[in-house]
Coordinates of C-alpha atoms and ligand atoms in Angstrom, one line a residue:
X1 CA 0.0 0.0 0.0
X2 CA 1.6 3.3 -1.1
X3 CA 1.6 6.3 1.2
X4 CA -0.5 8.3 -1.4
X5 CA -3.1 5.5 -1.3
X6 CA -3.2 5.5 2.4
X7 CA -3.6 9.3 2.7
X8 CA -6.0 10.0 -0.1
X9 CA -8.2 6.9 -0.3
X10 CA -11.7 8.2 -1.3
X11 CA -13.6 5.8 1.1
X12 CA -11.4 6.9 3.9
X13 CA -12.1 10.6 3.4
X14 CA -15.8 9.7 3.3
X15 CA -15.6 7.7 6.5
X16 CA -13.8 10.6 8.2
X17 CA -16.6 12.9 7.2
X18 CA -19.4 10.4 8.2
X19 CA -17.8 10.0 11.7
X20 CA -18.5 13.6 12.5
X21 CA -22.2 12.7 12.8
X22 CA -21.3 10.6 15.9
X23 CA -20.5 12.8 18.9
X24 CA -18.9 10.0 21.1
X25 CA -16.3 9.2 18.4
X26 CA -14.7 12.5 19.3
X27 CA -13.8 11.3 22.8
X28 CA -10.4 10.2 24.2
X29 CA -9.7 7.0 26.2
X30 CA -6.6 6.9 28.4
X31 CA -5.7 10.2 26.7
X32 CA -5.7 8.7 23.2
X33 CA -8.2 9.3 20.5
X34 CA -10.9 6.7 20.7
X35 CA -10.8 4.1 17.9
X36 CA -14.1 2.3 18.3
X37 CA -14.0 -1.2 16.8
X38 CA -16.7 -2.9 18.9
X39 CA -19.6 -2.3 16.5
X40 CA -20.8 -5.8 16.5
X41 CA -21.6 -5.4 20.2
X42 CA -23.3 -2.1 19.6
X43 CA -22.8 0.8 17.2
X44 CA -22.3 4.4 18.2
X45 CA -25.3 6.7 17.7
X46 CA -25.6 9.7 15.3
X47 CA -26.6 13.0 16.9
X48 CA -29.9 12.7 14.9
X49 CA -30.9 9.6 16.9
X50 CA -29.8 11.1 20.3
X51 CA -31.8 14.2 19.6
X52 CA -34.9 12.3 18.4
X53 CA -35.1 10.5 21.8
X54 CA -34.5 13.7 23.7
X55 CA -37.1 15.6 21.7
X56 CA -39.7 12.9 22.2
X57 CA -39.3 13.4 26.0
X58 CA -39.1 17.2 25.7
X59 CA -42.1 17.7 23.4
X60 CA -44.2 14.6 22.7
X61 CA -44.1 12.3 25.7
X62 CA -47.4 10.5 26.2
X63 CA -48.6 6.9 26.1
X64 CA -49.5 5.5 22.7
X65 CA -52.8 3.9 21.5
X66 CA -54.6 5.0 24.7
X67 CA -55.4 8.7 24.8
X68 CA -57.5 10.9 22.6
X69 CA -55.6 14.0 23.8
X70 CA -53.2 15.7 21.3
X71 CA -49.9 14.6 22.9
X72 CA -51.0 10.9 22.9
X73 CA -52.1 11.2 19.3
X74 CA -48.7 12.7 18.3
X75 CA -46.8 10.0 20.2
X76 CA -48.9 7.3 18.5
X77 CA -48.3 8.8 15.1
X78 CA -44.5 9.0 15.7
X79 CA -44.4 5.4 17.0
X80 CA -46.5 4.1 14.1
X81 CA -44.4 6.1 11.7
X82 CA -41.3 4.3 13.0
X83 CA -43.0 1.0 12.3
X84 CA -43.6 1.9 8.7
X85 CA -40.0 3.0 8.5
X86 CA -38.9 -0.4 9.7
X87 CA -41.3 -2.1 7.3
X88 CA -39.6 -0.3 4.4
X89 CA -36.1 -1.2 5.7
X90 CA -37.0 -4.8 5.4
X91 CA -39.4 -4.4 2.5
X92 CA -42.1 -6.2 4.4
X93 CA -45.5 -6.4 2.7
X94 CA -47.3 -4.7 5.5
X95 CA -46.6 -2.7 8.7
X96 CA -48.7 -5.2 10.6
X97 CA -45.9 -7.7 10.1
X98 CA -43.5 -5.5 12.1
X99 CA -43.6 -6.2 15.8
X100 CA -41.6 -4.0 18.2
X101 CA -39.6 -6.0 20.7
X102 CA -36.6 -5.3 23.0
X103 CA -34.2 -6.7 20.5
X104 CA -33.1 -9.8 18.6
X105 CA -33.1 -11.9 21.8
X106 CA -36.7 -11.1 22.6
X107 CA -37.8 -11.6 19.0
X108 CA -36.4 -15.2 18.9
X109 CA -37.9 -16.0 22.3
X110 CA -41.3 -14.8 21.0
X111 CA -41.2 -17.1 18.1
X112 CA -39.9 -20.0 20.2
X113 CA -42.6 -19.6 22.8
X114 CA -45.5 -18.6 20.6
X115 CA -45.0 -20.3 17.3
X116 CA -42.8 -23.2 18.6
X117 CA -44.6 -24.1 21.8
X118 CA -48.0 -24.2 20.1
X119 CA -46.8 -26.5 17.3
X120 CA -43.9 -28.6 18.2
X121 CA -44.0 -32.1 19.8
X122 CA -41.8 -34.9 20.8
X123 CA -39.9 -36.2 17.8
X124 CA -39.9 -32.9 16.0
X125 CA -36.6 -31.3 14.9
X126 CA -35.3 -27.8 14.8
X127 CA -32.2 -27.0 12.6
X128 CA -29.7 -24.4 13.9
X129 CA -26.1 -23.9 12.9
X130 CA -22.8 -24.2 14.8
X131 CA -22.2 -20.4 14.4
X132 CA -25.4 -19.3 16.2
X133 CA -25.3 -16.7 18.9
X134 CA -26.6 -18.0 22.3
X135 CA -29.8 -16.0 21.6
X136 CA -30.5 -18.3 18.7
X137 CA -29.7 -21.5 20.7
X138 CA -31.0 -21.2 24.2
X139 CA -34.6 -20.3 23.4
X140 CA -34.8 -23.4 21.2
X141 CA -33.2 -25.5 23.9
X142 CA -35.8 -24.3 26.3
X143 CA -38.5 -25.1 23.7
X144 CA -37.0 -28.6 23.3
X145 CA -37.2 -29.2 27.1
X146 CA -40.9 -28.1 27.0
X147 CA -42.0 -30.1 23.9
X148 CA -39.6 -33.0 23.6
X149 CA -38.3 -31.7 20.2
X150 CA -34.5 -32.0 19.4
X151 CA -31.9 -29.8 17.8
X152 CA -29.9 -30.6 14.7
X153 CA -26.8 -28.6 13.9
X154 CA -25.4 -27.5 10.6
X155 CA -21.6 -27.7 11.0
X156 CA -19.1 -24.9 10.0
X157 CA -16.0 -25.6 7.8
X158 CA -12.5 -24.4 8.6
X159 CA -13.0 -21.1 6.8
X160 CA -16.1 -20.4 8.9
X161 CA -18.7 -21.2 6.3
X162 CA -21.8 -23.4 6.7
X163 CA -21.5 -26.8 5.3
X164 CA -24.5 -26.6 3.0
X165 CA -24.2 -30.2 1.8
X166 CA -24.8 -31.3 5.4
X167 CA -27.7 -29.0 5.8
X168 CA -29.4 -30.6 2.8
X169 CA -29.2 -34.0 4.6
X170 CA -30.5 -32.6 7.9
X171 CA -33.8 -31.6 6.4
X172 CA -36.4 -34.3 6.7
X173 CA -40.0 -35.1 7.5
X174 CA -39.4 -34.3 11.2
X175 CA -38.0 -30.8 10.6
X176 CA -40.3 -28.1 11.9
X177 CA -38.2 -25.0 11.8
X178 CA -34.8 -23.7 10.6
X179 CA -33.3 -20.9 12.6
X180 CA -29.9 -19.5 11.4
X181 CA -28.0 -16.3 11.5
X182 CA -27.8 -14.1 8.4
X183 CA -24.3 -12.9 9.4
X184 CA -22.1 -14.4 12.1
X185 CA -21.1 -12.1 14.9
X186 CA -17.8 -13.8 15.5
X187 CA -16.7 -14.7 12.0
X188 CA -18.4 -12.1 9.9
X189 CA -19.6 -14.8 7.5
X190 CA -22.6 -13.9 5.3
X191 CA -24.6 -17.0 5.1
X192 CA -26.4 -18.1 1.9
X193 CA -29.8 -17.4 3.5
X194 CA -31.8 -17.3 0.3
X195 CA -30.6 -20.8 -0.6
X196 CA -31.3 -22.0 3.0
X197 CA -34.9 -20.6 2.8
X198 CA -35.4 -22.2 -0.6
X199 CA -34.2 -25.6 0.5
X200 CA -36.2 -25.5 3.7
X201 CA -39.4 -24.4 1.9
X202 CA -39.0 -27.3 -0.5
X203 CA -39.6 -29.4 2.6
X204 CA -42.5 -27.2 3.8
X205 CA -40.3 -25.9 6.7
X206 CA -40.4 -22.2 7.8
X207 CA -37.2 -20.3 8.4
X208 CA -36.2 -17.7 11.0
X209 CA -33.3 -15.5 10.2
X210 CA -31.3 -13.7 12.9
X211 CA -30.4 -10.4 11.3
X212 CA -28.7 -8.8 14.3
X213 CA -25.4 -8.4 12.4
X214 CA -26.8 -8.0 8.9
X215 CA -29.1 -5.0 8.9
X216 CA -26.4 -2.3 9.3
X217 CA -24.2 -3.8 6.6
X218 CA -26.4 -5.4 4.0
X219 CA -29.7 -4.4 2.3
X220 CA -32.4 -6.9 3.5
X221 CA -35.5 -7.7 1.5
X222 CA -37.7 -10.2 3.4
X223 CA -40.0 -10.7 0.5
X224 CA -37.2 -11.5 -1.9
X225 CA -35.6 -13.8 0.7
X226 CA -39.0 -15.3 1.4
X227 CA -38.0 -15.9 5.0
X228 CA -40.8 -16.5 7.5
X229 CA -39.3 -14.6 10.4
X230 CA -36.6 -12.0 10.6
X231 CA -35.2 -10.5 13.8
X232 CA -32.9 -7.5 14.5
X233 CA -31.8 -5.1 17.2
X234 CA -31.9 -1.3 16.9
X235 CA -28.7 -0.7 18.8
X236 CA -26.5 -2.5 16.1
X237 CA -28.1 -0.3 13.5
X238 CA -27.0 3.1 14.9
X239 CA -30.3 3.1 17.0
X240 CA -31.1 2.9 20.7
X241 CA -30.8 -0.1 22.9
X242 CA -33.9 -1.8 24.2
X243 CA -35.8 -1.7 20.9
X244 CA -35.8 -4.2 18.0
X245 CA -38.0 -5.8 15.4
X246 CA -39.5 -9.1 14.7
X247 CA -40.8 -9.5 11.2
X248 CA -43.2 -12.4 10.6
X249 CA -45.3 -13.3 7.6
X250 CA -48.9 -12.2 8.4
X251 CA -50.3 -15.6 7.8
X252 CA -48.0 -17.1 10.4
X253 CA -48.4 -14.3 13.0
X254 CA -52.2 -14.5 12.6
X255 CA -52.2 -18.1 13.6
X256 CA -49.8 -17.7 16.6
X257 CA -51.1 -17.4 20.2
X258 CA -50.0 -14.2 22.1
X259 CA -46.6 -14.3 23.7
X260 CA -47.3 -12.1 26.7
X261 CA -50.6 -10.9 28.2
X262 CA -51.4 -7.3 29.3
X263 CA -52.6 -4.0 28.1
X264 CA -52.9 -3.0 24.5
X265 CA -52.8 -6.6 23.2
X266 CA -56.4 -7.2 24.0
X267 CA -59.7 -6.4 22.3
X268 CA -61.9 -7.2 25.3
X269 CA -61.4 -8.7 28.8
X270 CA -63.8 -10.2 31.2
X271 CA -63.1 -12.7 33.9
X272 CA -64.7 -15.3 31.7
X273 CA -62.7 -14.6 28.6
X274 CA -60.2 -12.4 26.8
X275 CA -60.2 -11.7 23.1
X276 CA -57.0 -10.4 21.5
X277 CA -56.1 -7.4 19.4
X278 CA -55.2 -7.6 15.7
X279 CA -51.6 -7.6 14.4
X280 CA -49.1 -6.3 15.3
X281 CA -50.6 -5.1 18.7
X282 CA -51.4 -8.7 19.8
X283 CA -47.7 -9.2 20.3
X284 CA -46.9 -5.9 22.0
X285 CA -48.3 -6.2 25.6
X286 CA -47.9 -3.2 27.9
X287 CA -46.5 0.2 27.3
X288 CA -43.8 -0.2 24.6
X289 CA -40.4 1.5 24.3
X290 CA -41.9 4.5 22.5
X291 CA -38.8 6.7 22.6
X292 CA -36.7 3.8 21.5
X293 CA -39.0 3.0 18.5
X294 CA -38.9 6.7 17.4
X295 CA -35.1 6.7 17.8
X296 CA -34.9 3.5 15.7
X297 CA -37.0 5.1 13.0
X298 CA -34.6 8.0 12.9
X299 CA -31.6 5.6 12.8
X300 CA -33.1 3.9 9.8
X301 CA -33.7 7.3 8.1
X302 CA -30.1 8.1 8.8
X303 CA -28.9 4.9 7.1
X304 CA -31.3 5.5 4.2
X305 CA -29.4 8.7 3.5
X306 CA -26.5 6.6 2.4
X307 CA -26.1 4.9 -1.0
X308 CA -26.0 1.2 -0.2
X309 CA -23.5 0.6 -3.0
X310 CA -21.2 3.2 -1.7
X311 CA -21.5 1.8 1.9
X312 CA -20.9 -1.8 0.8
X313 CA -17.9 -0.7 -1.3
X314 CA -16.5 1.2 1.7
X315 CA -16.9 -1.7 4.2
X316 CA -15.6 -4.3 1.8
X317 CA -12.6 -2.3 0.9
X318 CA -11.9 -1.8 4.6
X319 CA -12.3 -5.6 5.1
X320 CA -9.7 -6.3 2.4
X321 CA -7.3 -3.7 3.8
X322 CA -7.7 -5.0 7.4
X323 CA -7.4 -8.7 6.4
X324 CA -4.2 -7.9 4.6
X325 CA -2.8 -5.8 7.4
X326 CA -3.7 -8.4 10.0
X327 CA -2.4 -11.4 8.1
X328 CA 1.0 -9.6 7.9
X329 CA 1.4 -9.7 11.7
X330 CA 3.5 -12.8 12.7
X331 CA 1.8 -15.0 15.3
X332 CA -1.7 -13.7 14.5
X333 CA -4.4 -16.2 13.4
X334 CA -7.6 -14.9 11.9
X335 CA -10.7 -17.0 12.7
X336 CA -13.2 -16.6 9.9
X337 CA -12.0 -16.6 6.3
X338 CA -15.3 -17.0 4.5
X339 CA -15.5 -15.9 0.9
X340 CA -18.6 -13.8 1.7
X341 CA -18.1 -11.8 4.9
X342 CA -18.6 -8.4 6.5
X343 CA -15.9 -6.4 8.2
X344 CA -15.6 -8.4 11.4
X345 CA -12.2 -9.8 12.3
X346 CA -11.8 -12.4 15.1
X347 CA -8.2 -13.3 15.9
X348 CA -6.0 -14.9 18.4
X349 CA -2.3 -14.1 19.1
X350 CA 0.2 -16.7 19.8
X351 CA 1.0 -16.9 23.6
X352 CA -1.5 -14.2 24.6
X353 CA -4.9 -14.5 26.1
X354 CA -7.5 -12.4 24.2
X355 CA -8.4 -10.6 27.4
X356 CA -4.8 -9.4 27.8
X357 CA -4.8 -8.2 24.2
X358 CA -8.1 -6.3 24.8
X359 CA -6.7 -4.7 27.9
X360 CA -3.5 -3.5 26.2
X361 CA -5.4 -2.3 23.2
X362 CA -7.7 -0.3 25.5
X363 CA -4.6 1.4 26.9
X364 CA -4.0 2.6 23.3
X365 CA -7.5 3.9 22.9
X366 CA -8.6 0.9 20.8
X367 CA -12.0 -0.6 21.8
X368 CA -12.4 -4.2 20.7
X369 CA -14.4 -7.1 22.2
X370 CA -12.7 -10.2 23.7
X371 CA -14.3 -13.4 25.0
X372 CA -16.6 -16.0 23.5
X373 CA -18.9 -13.4 22.0
X374 CA -21.9 -15.5 23.1
X375 CA -20.7 -18.2 20.6
X376 CA -19.4 -20.9 23.0
X377 CA -20.2 -23.8 20.6
X378 CA -18.4 -22.0 17.8
X379 CA -15.4 -21.3 20.0
X380 CA -15.3 -25.0 20.7
X381 CA -15.4 -25.8 17.0
X382 CA -12.3 -23.7 16.5
X383 CA -10.6 -25.0 19.6
X384 CA -10.2 -21.7 21.3
X385 CA -11.8 -20.5 24.6
X386 CA -12.1 -16.9 23.3
X387 CA -11.0 -14.5 20.5
X388 CA -10.2 -10.9 20.2
X389 CA -12.7 -9.3 17.8
X390 CA -12.5 -6.0 15.8
X391 CA -15.7 -5.1 14.2
X392 CA -16.2 -2.1 11.9
X393 CA -19.0 0.3 11.0
X394 CA -19.5 2.9 8.3
X395 CA -17.5 5.5 10.2
X396 CA -14.4 3.4 10.5
X397 CA -11.4 4.0 8.2
X398 CA -8.0 2.7 7.2
X399 CA -6.5 4.9 9.8
X400 CA -8.4 2.9 12.4
X401 CA -7.0 -0.3 11.0
X402 CA -3.5 1.2 11.1
X403 CA -3.9 2.2 14.8
X404 CA -5.3 -1.3 15.5
X405 CA -2.3 -3.0 13.9
X406 CA 0.2 -0.8 15.8
X407 CA -1.6 -1.5 19.0
X408 CA -1.5 -5.2 18.4
X409 CA 2.3 -5.0 17.6
X410 CA 2.7 -3.0 20.9
X411 CA 0.8 -5.8 22.8
X412 CA 3.2 -8.3 21.3
X413 CA 6.2 -6.2 22.4
X414 CA 4.8 -5.9 25.9
X415 CA 4.4 -9.7 26.1
X416 CA 7.9 -10.3 24.8
X417 CA 9.4 -8.4 27.7
Ligands
LIG501 N1 -24.3 -9.9 19.7 C1 -22.0 -9.2 20.1 O1 -21.1 -8.6 20.7 P1 -29.4 -8.5 21.5 O2 -28.6 -8.6 22.7 O3 -30.8 -9.1 21.7 O4 -29.5 -7.1 20.9 O5 -28.7 -9.3 20.3 C2 -28.4 -10.7 20.5 C3 -27.7 -11.2 19.3 C4 -28.3 -12.1 18.5 N2 -27.7 -12.6 17.4 C5 -26.5 -12.2 17.0 C6 -26.0 -12.7 15.7 C7 -25.8 -11.2 17.7 O6 -24.6 -10.8 17.3 C8 -26.4 -10.7 18.9 C9 -25.7 -9.8 19.8 C10 -23.4 -9.0 20.4 O7 -21.7 -10.1 19.2 C11 -23.6 -9.0 21.9 S1 -23.4 -10.6 22.6

């Protein structure tokens, strides 16, 4: 890489410009400029999102779907507008297919307990993959304990890709659901989800996709994918924590029993009987995270200002640059070399525990995540207890990669002494 290339790379200049939208990225850690590379855990928030939440509480705060007073109507309108914005992000056919939840974890638990518990029986099978986050394992294990169903697992190859030939053989007349991640949070692998859905549907099996790591990095079209459920969290998409979306096909959601009981999800209640509200309210019991939903809508609007092609090109060029720079470091092993991946780099350094790497990097102002990343079965697959993980977002640049590389080299020096 020539010096000119490093200094005047177009994507880099763009990213430097984009990062000015994110106030926290101006901060210093241990008196060093913050290099934030923990975006798979949560992204930073643009000022527009922070202000949207603040303005809601300053000017519009009221409960939704309940009052006929002006503030309540305004809050309801803003909340429902956010739902339509999320519908368009996923290209769902109707806003009634968009259910606001706390995040990906709650979305998957909702499907497991509502769809799964009402339909699965002993002898039934659920297919997951070896790269699932615990949020897409534990709810299904709990369901298996409740129903007597069992889990079947799609293995991962040495590069961190799903072994699709094994998946084909796992589908059979006992399969009731496939639940896989769109993008792996540890490996960055982009899974062939359209192919997975097509294969599962040939067996009449519905598919849930965990989109937690996908939505901020790839355009998602649930109608084109034809998936049955799609889950994501707002906070990984430049939005607030505590808000997320479950998309479900209307026909499936209509046939599912409610997940939780309470206010707003009912049509009428007597001590003899309760009748339930229509979609999507039937699955939103109690006062929702109104400010969070509004903030999420603004985060999606923020992302919509970007040209997806430009964004993809930037993040892919950053990935190529980072993969090259990291593989030049002696003693560093990258875990996750899939042909299709987003800019997430998990690595281990010879003779160093990832937690020590993380601590030394923090001293240099570089924020990465270390640990099992809620992927314990995947760590076992690769024979490591933990990895260090650098994960990138639209505001990261080659400069951030350069600082990361120097910080890793510094950590190696410290450990040599
Ligand atoms: N992964 C990470 O550092 P929640 O916590 O509900 O917003 O998201 C859960 C979740 C589900 N699926 C995938 C693929 C994920 O990556 C996550 C969250 C974070 O990798 C926190 S453990």
